[in-house]
XYZ file of C-alpha atoms in Angstrom:
635
model
C 32.418 -13.634 -4.627
C 29.721 -14.135 -2.021
C 29.149 -17.483 -0.363
C 25.714 -19.145 -0.098
C 23.807 -19.318 3.178
C 20.373 -19.846 4.677
C 17.435 -21.944 3.567
C 17.744 -23.064 -0.061
C 14.866 -25.118 -1.539
C 15.855 -27.441 -4.372
C 13.063 -26.632 -6.820
C 11.511 -29.603 -8.619
C 10.981 -29.064 -12.336
C 7.249 -29.440 -13.109
C 6.583 -31.340 -16.333
C 3.320 -31.466 -18.247
C 1.800 -34.702 -19.520
C 3.564 -34.163 -22.862
C 6.912 -33.984 -20.972
C 7.463 -30.281 -21.666
C 8.433 -27.961 -18.807
C 5.464 -26.229 -17.190
C 6.990 -22.764 -16.924
C 3.818 -21.150 -15.577
C 3.715 -23.664 -12.754
C 7.416 -23.166 -12.117
C 6.917 -19.413 -11.772
C 4.108 -20.005 -9.279
C 6.326 -22.315 -7.209
C 9.245 -19.878 -7.391
C 7.138 -16.957 -6.160
C 5.788 -19.083 -3.321
C 9.204 -19.904 -1.841
C 10.470 -16.358 -2.381
C 7.448 -14.995 -0.540
C 8.205 -17.583 2.138
C 11.452 -15.725 2.815
C 14.106 -18.183 1.586
C 17.573 -16.767 0.982
C 18.365 -18.701 -2.216
C 16.830 -21.260 -4.587
C 18.448 -24.221 -6.358
C 17.364 -25.102 -9.880
C 18.454 -27.892 -12.208
C 19.553 -30.050 -9.291
C 18.829 -33.697 -8.571
C 15.277 -32.929 -7.448
C 14.956 -30.818 -10.590
C 15.606 -33.956 -12.689
C 18.558 -32.297 -14.412
C 19.915 -35.637 -15.659
C 16.696 -36.188 -17.619
C 16.909 -32.862 -19.466
C 19.011 -31.907 -22.469
C 21.332 -28.905 -22.554
C 18.805 -26.573 -24.195
C 16.124 -27.425 -21.651
C 18.495 -26.747 -18.777
C 19.488 -23.421 -20.313
C 15.855 -22.427 -20.822
C 15.136 -23.342 -17.192
C 18.025 -21.205 -15.954
C 17.103 -18.246 -18.136
C 13.443 -18.367 -17.122
C 14.085 -18.488 -13.367
C 16.603 -15.633 -13.531
C 14.110 -13.478 -15.435
C 11.227 -14.231 -13.065
C 13.224 -13.936 -9.845
C 14.073 -10.315 -10.736
C 16.833 -10.134 -8.144
C 14.495 -11.012 -5.258
C 16.573 -14.022 -4.205
C 19.987 -15.574 -4.857
C 20.042 -18.389 -7.412
C 22.093 -21.580 -7.474
C 21.983 -23.782 -10.575
C 23.140 -27.340 -11.010
C 25.514 -27.319 -13.984
C 27.088 -30.783 -13.798
C 27.559 -32.636 -17.094
C 29.548 -35.731 -18.054
C 31.980 -33.711 -20.191
C 34.109 -31.053 -18.522
C 33.582 -28.707 -21.470
C 29.813 -29.026 -21.147
C 29.966 -28.262 -17.415
C 31.986 -25.149 -18.192
C 29.608 -24.123 -20.994
C 26.534 -24.449 -18.770
C 28.252 -22.736 -15.826
C 29.236 -19.800 -18.012
C 25.724 -19.588 -19.412
C 24.355 -19.573 -15.874
C 26.705 -16.732 -14.904
C 25.702 -14.679 -17.946
C 22.007 -15.248 -17.148
C 22.344 -13.944 -13.598
C 22.900 -17.102 -11.540
C 24.996 -16.546 -8.391
C 26.363 -20.064 -7.807
C 26.970 -23.191 -9.896
C 26.450 -26.488 -8.057
C 28.947 -28.998 -9.484
C 29.297 -32.721 -8.787
C 32.726 -34.359 -8.890
C 33.339 -36.621 -11.923
C 31.252 -39.691 -11.130
C 30.817 -41.771 -14.263
C 34.295 -41.473 -15.690
C 35.965 -41.504 -12.281
C 39.372 -40.037 -11.677
C 42.060 -39.714 -9.009
C 42.141 -37.312 -6.089
C 44.399 -35.029 -8.129
C 42.047 -35.385 -11.097
C 39.124 -34.174 -8.980
C 41.171 -31.179 -7.848
C 42.152 -30.271 -11.404
C 38.536 -30.682 -12.525
C 37.176 -28.152 -9.992
C 40.122 -25.811 -10.591
C 39.473 -25.801 -14.343
C 35.722 -25.266 -13.991
C 36.228 -22.443 -11.478
C 38.857 -20.670 -13.589
C 36.847 -20.806 -16.798
C 33.303 -20.201 -15.564
C 33.359 -16.786 -13.806
C 30.834 -17.909 -11.193
C 30.977 -19.076 -7.582
C 31.361 -22.857 -7.543
C 29.593 -24.946 -4.887
C 30.873 -28.511 -4.559
C 28.052 -31.040 -4.610
C 29.170 -33.878 -2.360
C 26.600 -36.657 -2.761
C 28.303 -40.031 -2.199
C 25.015 -41.957 -1.962
C 24.014 -40.841 -5.449
C 27.417 -40.794 -7.160
C 29.400 -43.438 -5.257
C 32.209 -40.876 -5.116
C 33.162 -40.001 -1.566
C 35.322 -36.994 -0.818
C 36.948 -36.884 2.610
C 36.698 -33.707 4.710
C 40.403 -33.165 4.059
C 39.910 -33.440 0.294
C 37.023 -30.953 0.340
C 39.197 -28.649 2.459
C 41.825 -28.710 -0.305
C 39.154 -27.926 -2.902
C 37.947 -25.010 -0.747
C 41.337 -23.345 -1.285
C 40.680 -23.013 -5.031
C 39.901 -19.432 -6.009
C 36.204 -19.261 -6.949
C 35.064 -22.289 -4.921
C 32.666 -20.746 -2.388
C 30.902 -23.618 -0.680
C 29.806 -27.223 -0.479
C 26.429 -28.900 -0.363
C 27.427 -31.789 1.873
C 24.920 -34.615 1.583
C 26.812 -36.798 4.038
C 26.512 -37.837 7.682
C 26.806 -35.331 10.508
C 30.244 -36.520 11.634
C 31.609 -35.787 8.146
C 29.906 -32.370 8.148
C 31.232 -31.486 11.615
C 34.803 -32.303 10.658
C 34.477 -30.359 7.423
C 33.150 -27.285 9.238
C 36.051 -27.480 11.684
C 38.591 -27.666 8.846
C 37.122 -24.748 6.865
C 36.036 -22.470 9.711
C 38.792 -19.925 9.044
C 37.958 -19.602 5.350
C 35.654 -16.580 5.266
C 34.910 -17.156 1.571
C 33.605 -20.704 1.960
C 30.380 -22.044 3.506
C 29.198 -25.514 4.416
C 25.559 -26.368 3.644
C 23.986 -29.640 4.654
C 22.060 -31.572 2.033
C 20.040 -33.361 4.717
C 17.138 -31.307 6.066
C 16.993 -33.568 9.120
C 20.421 -32.185 10.084
C 19.731 -28.465 9.690
C 19.772 -27.619 13.382
C 22.833 -29.747 14.242
C 24.658 -28.249 11.250
C 23.836 -24.679 12.272
C 24.845 -25.491 15.849
C 28.416 -26.380 14.829
C 28.877 -23.404 12.525
C 27.253 -24.479 9.245
C 25.746 -21.835 6.966
C 22.419 -23.440 6.076
C 20.833 -26.209 4.069
C 19.557 -27.272 0.659
C 16.406 -29.363 0.759
C 13.112 -30.623 -0.613
C 10.542 -29.979 2.110
C 11.320 -26.248 1.939
C 9.314 -26.190 -1.291
C 6.187 -27.056 0.687
C 6.650 -25.153 3.960
C 9.288 -22.463 3.300
C 8.043 -20.146 6.037
C 8.563 -22.836 8.666
C 12.153 -23.454 7.583
C 12.899 -19.741 7.505
C 11.399 -19.441 10.980
C 13.632 -22.290 12.162
C 16.706 -20.617 10.654
C 15.867 -17.164 12.015
C 15.052 -18.520 15.476
C 18.445 -20.191 15.734
C 20.584 -17.504 14.097
C 19.033 -14.701 16.165
C 19.472 -16.739 19.343
C 16.140 -15.419 20.540
C 14.106 -18.609 20.489
C 16.176 -21.791 20.486
C 13.306 -23.796 21.963
C 11.111 -22.913 18.973
C 13.937 -23.886 16.615
C 14.235 -27.294 18.276
C 10.490 -27.931 18.100
C 10.350 -26.888 14.453
C 13.305 -29.113 13.586
C 11.589 -32.111 15.149
C 8.282 -31.474 13.416
C 9.820 -30.771 10.007
C 12.058 -33.847 10.255
C 8.904 -35.965 10.182
C 7.870 -34.282 6.913
C 11.207 -34.757 5.165
C 11.328 -38.391 6.318
C 8.003 -38.911 4.538
C 9.218 -37.221 1.374
C 12.169 -39.626 1.297
C 10.189 -42.816 1.951
C 10.204 -43.318 -1.811
C 12.709 -42.077 -4.363
C 12.330 -38.304 -4.837
C 10.985 -36.098 -6.240
C 7.600 -37.879 -6.564
C 6.402 -37.123 -3.033
C 7.391 -33.447 -3.018
C 5.705 -32.977 -6.400
C 2.533 -34.521 -4.981
C 2.812 -32.201 -1.995
C 3.053 -29.144 -4.243
C -0.163 -30.181 -5.965
C -1.823 -30.644 -2.572
C -1.170 -27.055 -1.486
C -2.418 -25.577 -4.755
C 0.947 -25.195 -6.478
C 2.346 -27.166 -9.435
C 4.168 -30.453 -8.942
C 3.569 -31.903 -12.360
C 4.651 -35.345 -13.534
C 8.054 -36.977 -13.166
C 10.041 -37.853 -16.257
C 10.723 -41.516 -16.975
C 12.199 -43.586 -15.431
C 11.241 -41.729 -12.232
C 7.892 -42.675 -10.736
C 5.132 -40.700 -9.006
C 4.477 -41.132 -5.304
C 2.252 -44.032 -4.287
C -1.279 -43.305 -3.130
C -0.378 -44.531 0.344
C 2.504 -42.066 0.601
C 0.381 -39.230 -0.779
C -2.098 -39.807 2.025
C 0.656 -39.627 4.645
C 2.067 -36.418 3.150
C -1.386 -34.828 3.027
C -1.996 -35.685 6.673
C 1.342 -34.191 7.710
C 0.728 -31.005 5.732
C -2.692 -30.679 7.349
C -1.085 -31.195 10.758
C 1.354 -28.360 10.001
C -1.567 -26.135 9.037
C -0.762 -26.031 5.345
C -3.624 -26.170 2.887
C -4.362 -24.704 -0.522
C -6.386 -21.938 1.029
C -4.052 -20.839 3.772
C -0.576 -21.182 2.362
C -0.779 -20.456 -1.330
C -3.387 -17.687 -1.007
C -5.765 -19.674 -3.210
C -8.657 -18.466 -1.126
C -12.333 -19.145 -1.126
C -14.530 -16.480 -2.680
C -15.395 -13.782 -0.151
C -18.861 -13.942 1.338
C -21.394 -12.387 -0.983
C -19.686 -13.339 -4.233
C -21.375 -15.647 -6.670
C -20.104 -18.633 -8.661
C -17.895 -17.346 -11.461
C -17.508 -18.250 -15.143
C -13.893 -17.111 -15.002
C -11.355 -19.077 -17.068
C -7.765 -20.175 -16.484
C -6.397 -17.112 -18.259
C -2.634 -16.670 -18.589
C -2.463 -12.935 -19.373
C -4.481 -9.749 -18.934
C -6.008 -8.471 -22.217
C -5.388 -4.958 -23.582
C -8.419 -3.086 -24.992
C -8.251 0.088 -27.088
C -11.203 2.209 -25.912
C -10.700 5.216 -28.187
C -13.936 4.389 -30.058
C -15.782 4.377 -26.723
C -14.266 7.656 -25.549
C -14.976 9.525 -28.794
C -18.328 7.787 -29.332
C -17.477 6.380 -32.780
C -18.124 2.705 -31.907
C -19.159 2.144 -28.273
C -20.906 -1.125 -29.144
C -17.737 -2.670 -30.598
C -15.664 -1.711 -27.570
C -18.435 -2.899 -25.236
C -18.434 -6.380 -26.781
C -14.679 -6.684 -26.219
C -15.024 -5.462 -22.642
C -17.835 -7.932 -21.992
C -15.666 -10.859 -23.113
C -12.850 -9.738 -20.809
C -15.285 -9.395 -17.897
C -16.587 -12.923 -18.422
C -13.214 -14.627 -18.799
C -10.826 -12.574 -16.674
C -12.457 -9.745 -14.723
C -9.368 -7.604 -15.394
C -8.234 -5.768 -18.527
C -5.953 -2.939 -19.601
C -7.311 0.066 -21.486
C -5.363 2.450 -23.721
C -6.362 5.657 -25.511
C -8.488 6.460 -22.472
C -8.358 10.242 -22.845
C -6.911 11.128 -19.418
C -4.061 13.658 -19.919
C -0.629 12.305 -19.019
C 0.256 15.646 -17.431
C -2.579 15.215 -14.934
C -1.464 11.657 -14.139
C 2.116 12.857 -13.588
C 0.968 15.657 -11.265
C -1.159 13.200 -9.313
C 1.841 10.911 -8.789
C 3.982 13.854 -7.719
C 1.367 14.805 -5.122
C 1.124 11.165 -3.994
C 4.856 10.893 -3.363
C 4.920 14.261 -1.592
C 2.135 13.159 0.718
C 3.824 9.926 1.806
C 7.101 11.796 2.383
C 5.393 13.937 5.033
C 6.420 13.350 8.673
C 4.540 10.562 10.398
C 2.933 12.938 12.896
C 1.459 15.017 10.049
C -0.055 11.975 8.380
C -1.386 10.669 11.695
C -3.345 13.897 12.179
C -5.263 12.880 9.054
C -5.931 9.316 10.260
C -9.034 7.742 8.732
C -10.420 6.992 12.196
C -10.786 10.742 12.775
C -13.225 11.059 9.872
C -15.899 8.886 11.462
C -18.414 7.422 8.999
C -16.871 9.325 6.081
C -13.885 6.955 6.059
C -11.489 9.404 4.425
C -7.870 10.229 5.151
C -4.656 8.430 6.028
C -4.368 4.673 6.605
C -0.983 3.618 8.059
C 0.729 0.265 7.450
C -1.389 -2.555 8.930
C -4.272 -0.082 9.327
C -6.207 -2.071 6.719
C -5.677 -5.769 6.043
C -7.373 -7.096 2.924
C -6.899 -10.775 3.826
C -6.842 -10.559 7.624
C -6.957 -14.310 8.280
C -3.718 -14.876 6.392
C -1.719 -11.665 5.938
C -1.018 -8.122 7.128
C -0.813 -5.259 4.615
C 2.442 -3.316 4.604
C 1.029 -0.527 2.425
C -0.018 2.946 3.525
C -2.858 4.834 1.844
C -4.746 8.117 1.619
C -8.438 8.065 0.645
C -10.138 11.021 -1.048
C -13.704 11.379 -2.281
C -16.250 13.879 -3.534
C -16.582 16.684 -0.966
C -19.882 17.122 0.887
C -20.623 19.165 3.968
C -23.100 16.645 5.339
C -21.503 13.610 6.987
C -22.880 10.139 6.245
C -21.323 6.742 5.543
C -18.649 7.244 2.805
C -19.540 10.936 2.359
C -18.343 14.145 3.966
C -15.380 16.550 3.930
C -11.859 15.438 3.013
C -9.086 15.926 5.583
C -6.273 17.769 3.803
C -2.559 18.241 4.563
C -2.000 21.970 5.031
C 1.703 21.397 4.356
C 1.058 20.617 0.671
C -0.365 23.599 -1.237
C -2.168 22.484 -4.374
C -2.726 18.940 -3.062
C -6.493 19.378 -2.755
C -6.790 20.885 -6.236
C -4.930 18.101 -8.048
C -6.897 15.439 -6.136
C -10.155 17.106 -7.164
C -9.049 17.462 -10.796
C -8.022 13.817 -10.963
C -11.271 12.718 -9.295
C -13.245 14.564 -11.978
C -11.216 12.908 -14.754
C -11.791 9.493 -13.216
C -15.539 10.111 -12.922
C -15.684 10.998 -16.605
C -13.794 7.857 -17.631
C -15.775 5.689 -15.205
C -19.102 6.880 -16.668
C -17.964 5.814 -20.140
C -16.793 2.414 -18.928
C -20.010 1.834 -16.971
C -22.024 2.602 -20.101
C -19.948 0.001 -21.974
C -20.766 -2.545 -19.256
C -24.457 -1.828 -19.753
C -24.227 -2.227 -23.538
C -22.251 -5.475 -23.164
C -25.103 -6.839 -21.035
C -27.759 -5.908 -23.637
C -29.001 -3.024 -21.511
C -29.451 0.646 -22.453
C -26.185 2.588 -22.235
C -27.589 4.757 -19.432
C -29.055 1.848 -17.456
C -26.782 2.199 -14.414
C -27.181 5.974 -14.168
C -30.360 5.489 -12.135
C -28.255 3.583 -9.574
C -25.330 6.011 -9.635
C -26.874 9.441 -9.079
C -24.538 10.042 -6.142
C -22.298 6.976 -6.149
C -19.781 6.102 -3.467
C -16.339 6.938 -4.877
C -12.849 6.593 -3.433
C -9.700 7.978 -4.997
C -6.919 6.132 -3.192
C -3.238 7.073 -3.103
C -1.054 4.062 -2.257
C 2.548 3.591 -1.181
C 4.037 0.084 -1.019
C 7.469 -0.056 0.654
C 9.693 -2.748 -0.822
C 9.714 -5.990 1.126
C 12.897 -7.889 1.792
C 13.042 -11.603 1.088
C 13.276 -12.252 4.836
C 10.275 -10.071 5.748
C 7.751 -11.430 8.224
C 6.048 -14.499 6.830
C 2.553 -12.992 6.938
C 3.536 -9.578 5.577
C 2.494 -8.545 2.061
C 1.907 -5.355 0.075
C -1.815 -6.038 0.045
C -3.342 -9.424 0.727
C -5.460 -11.502 -1.633
C -8.911 -9.946 -2.074
C -11.612 -8.999 -4.543
C -12.810 -5.405 -4.811
C -16.057 -4.763 -2.962
C -17.737 -2.301 -5.275
C -18.660 -1.845 -8.928
C -15.606 -0.776 -10.924
C -11.920 -0.008 -10.277
C -9.655 2.106 -12.495
C -6.031 1.532 -11.521
C -2.956 3.527 -12.435
C 0.319 1.926 -11.351
C 3.870 3.202 -11.600
C 6.703 1.386 -13.375
C 7.645 -0.866 -10.435
C 5.009 -3.575 -10.815
C 3.894 -6.188 -8.282
C 0.193 -6.613 -9.059
C -0.857 -10.265 -9.379
C -4.252 -11.592 -10.471
C -5.539 -15.079 -9.658
C -7.158 -17.175 -12.374
C -9.686 -19.997 -12.052
C -6.938 -22.599 -11.579
C -5.480 -20.672 -8.663
C -2.463 -19.447 -10.612
C -1.126 -15.972 -9.884
C -0.777 -14.046 -13.147
C 1.387 -10.927 -13.249
C -0.270 -7.674 -14.354
C 2.832 -5.586 -15.110
C 2.735 -1.830 -15.767
C 2.045 -0.842 -19.384
C 2.884 2.744 -20.260
C -0.104 4.913 -21.134
C -2.679 2.434 -19.856
C -5.028 1.856 -16.941
C -6.008 -1.502 -15.480
C -9.749 -1.997 -15.054
C -11.367 -4.604 -12.861
C -14.912 -5.245 -11.777
C -16.006 -5.713 -8.196
C -18.329 -7.909 -6.169
C -21.422 -5.845 -6.995
C -21.086 -6.502 -10.725
C -20.577 -10.207 -10.206
C -23.693 -10.307 -8.024
C -25.813 -8.270 -10.452
C -24.737 -10.360 -13.473
C -25.605 -13.606 -11.688
C -21.959 -14.738 -11.911
C -21.610 -13.987 -15.626
C -18.900 -11.382 -14.974
C -16.042 -12.167 -12.597
C -14.867 -10.233 -9.561
C -11.312 -11.503 -9.554
C -9.018 -12.040 -6.565
C -5.749 -10.098 -6.713
C -2.866 -8.983 -4.498
C 0.319 -6.888 -4.557
C 3.802 -8.203 -3.750
C 6.591 -5.628 -3.942
C 10.062 -7.152 -3.588
C 11.598 -4.867 -6.211
C 13.946 -3.055 -3.851
C 12.219 0.300 -4.453
C 8.952 1.892 -3.331
C 5.841 1.254 -5.437
C 3.068 3.820 -5.901
C -0.358 3.304 -7.408
C -3.618 5.255 -7.641
C -6.820 3.217 -7.857
C -10.206 4.894 -8.302
C -13.273 3.024 -7.074
C -16.804 3.815 -8.218
C -19.750 1.990 -6.699
C -23.512 2.510 -6.675
C -25.487 4.935 -4.540
C -25.350 4.046 -0.848
C -29.009 2.927 -0.792
C -29.039 1.349 -4.280
C -30.448 -2.194 -4.207
C -28.128 -4.858 -5.625
C -30.235 -7.412 -7.467
C -29.938 -9.628 -10.526
C -30.078 -7.769 -13.846
C -33.009 -8.735 -16.114
C -30.678 -9.792 -18.962
C -28.740 -12.182 -16.707
C -31.632 -14.504 -15.925
C -32.788 -17.616 -17.764
C -34.262 -21.018 -16.966
C -30.915 -22.439 -15.854
C -29.844 -19.290 -14.010
C -32.781 -17.853 -12.069
C -32.519 -14.518 -10.298
C -31.159 -14.681 -6.764
C -33.577 -13.982 -3.963
C -30.840 -12.443 -1.824
C -30.793 -8.692 -2.355
C -28.882 -6.084 -0.379
C -27.897 -2.447 -0.624
C -24.548 -1.242 -1.901
C -23.702 0.765 1.216
C -24.542 -1.961 3.703
C -22.422 -4.516 1.827
C -19.465 -2.172 1.369
C -19.469 -1.036 4.995
C -19.616 -4.639 6.207
C -16.551 -5.450 4.103
C -14.755 -2.406 5.512
C -15.438 -3.647 9.035
C -13.755 -6.934 8.062
C -10.511 -5.252 7.020
C -10.191 -2.078 9.134
C -8.988 -2.827 12.683
C -10.304 0.517 13.971
C -13.839 -0.366 12.816
C -13.706 -3.636 14.746
C -13.532 -1.747 18.033
C -16.815 -1.149 19.921
C -19.124 0.579 17.478
C -19.938 4.145 18.475
C -19.849 7.042 16.081
C -18.512 4.745 13.318
C -21.739 2.737 13.143
C -23.557 3.645 9.900
C -27.044 5.046 10.224
C -29.932 3.515 8.321
């Protein structure tokens, strides 16, 4: 069995006003700390209010977190119960669900002798088939185990560690006693003592403040363990100690739950008899979080709408709808499909489509070509660098060569952009650089581009119908539209990847319409009105459609250009192929006549498609932010 180590946030359990578990909020919180780089998470612990939940609730909590974590992080679950048989039952359930470690308190209500404690842990370890972590918490249980007694427990087969919520002298002696046991680790339960514990050979810590600022704790841990920046580790420890002291001014977990709400996550209510944090303490916590640079916008990727977007009517959706568009493709009922699409555009801005008419064989060949391209040597791909195409903006984009949310993250992805071939060079138009090493690559890209254009025309006509416009309304604005067929490769990120690294950062699409094909790996997340990240998993035989900024502008905010991102921590590479269709470069973006009324007058701010799109490209492409020469678009 492995032993636990690193930074381990004790996840609070968010409860709704009706006292049920808020699983959506829990998933959001879980993803946040995983993306922060923590090595493990603790669920159903003291901060998780385990003692106020029944057995079925604790099992549902364990099952849910294991399913949503998807192997991205180790999991520790509190399994303590008053009855030994119940502790064993819950520990076994945790093991079967995928939990790595069971955190177990010594008997504390029906107290027993030193030998009784030993027999208790021995029995639980033998019958549970999971690594047992001793939870030593004398302040909460009034049961104190000496370092020597814990050393004896560490000799039990299957006991892999201790969460030692005791003073530093006790922890130091315990580390000294167990230092030769390679299958046992000592974790401190006091975040204030992380650095001293690591300094004497401890393995890490379990704590509350990690839920709010996981990246800072991971940075502290990495700085010390690597030995490269001890001064930074000391400064971080001092600063973070002030935060944890605040969180413990009143009985937890009220303050940490308030803090989660402050940064745009989900704290939820506390179950009785626990109480929420006082208003005075909330103010102190907010001030400290602001001092650390943590706000809803910056740290949970709940970002403000990009410049140029309009107020949205988007709802707090919890899933992406699936729409059968066969009647649109074959022309049997375009109006019926259009109405369904219009509803999805108003409420979500994203939807799946099935029965779209694109041959699966073509999709498979396009993915094969995509993988072959990204397997080419780096020097071959660099010859096709997008910077070499000038205003055409076609070719290869290496990792970090485009950053969709440059203020907060760097994009780990690499891409290849292809578009309709023209001999004349102008912004977004021109010849496509092609890899000579891949015969047939150009042909399959062209064939797929044609198929996407055909599908896009049908979808655009449905948009027009849904807005009470003639089906061919947008054709006058899309005689020679800007199009980009993009091949994408997302390497898998490790849990301890750089804090600001992501597959692709939070952003909305700049243009009119996106048709996305994604492989079976997943990782796409869409943000709803409440700031919650909703998974958009792969669905076989479907495309994902989303509208861009131009549509939201033209519909006066009626249709939503929705923020989304990609996080790939699957352990394998992810590939996807989005197709973007916009308007003509010089098409004027203005409010549609059917999207104006007395309460929603037409906007006076008009702009052209090409100017807006190029400006957004300058924001995200580092090579376009260099002194403008040949890359400057002509007017």
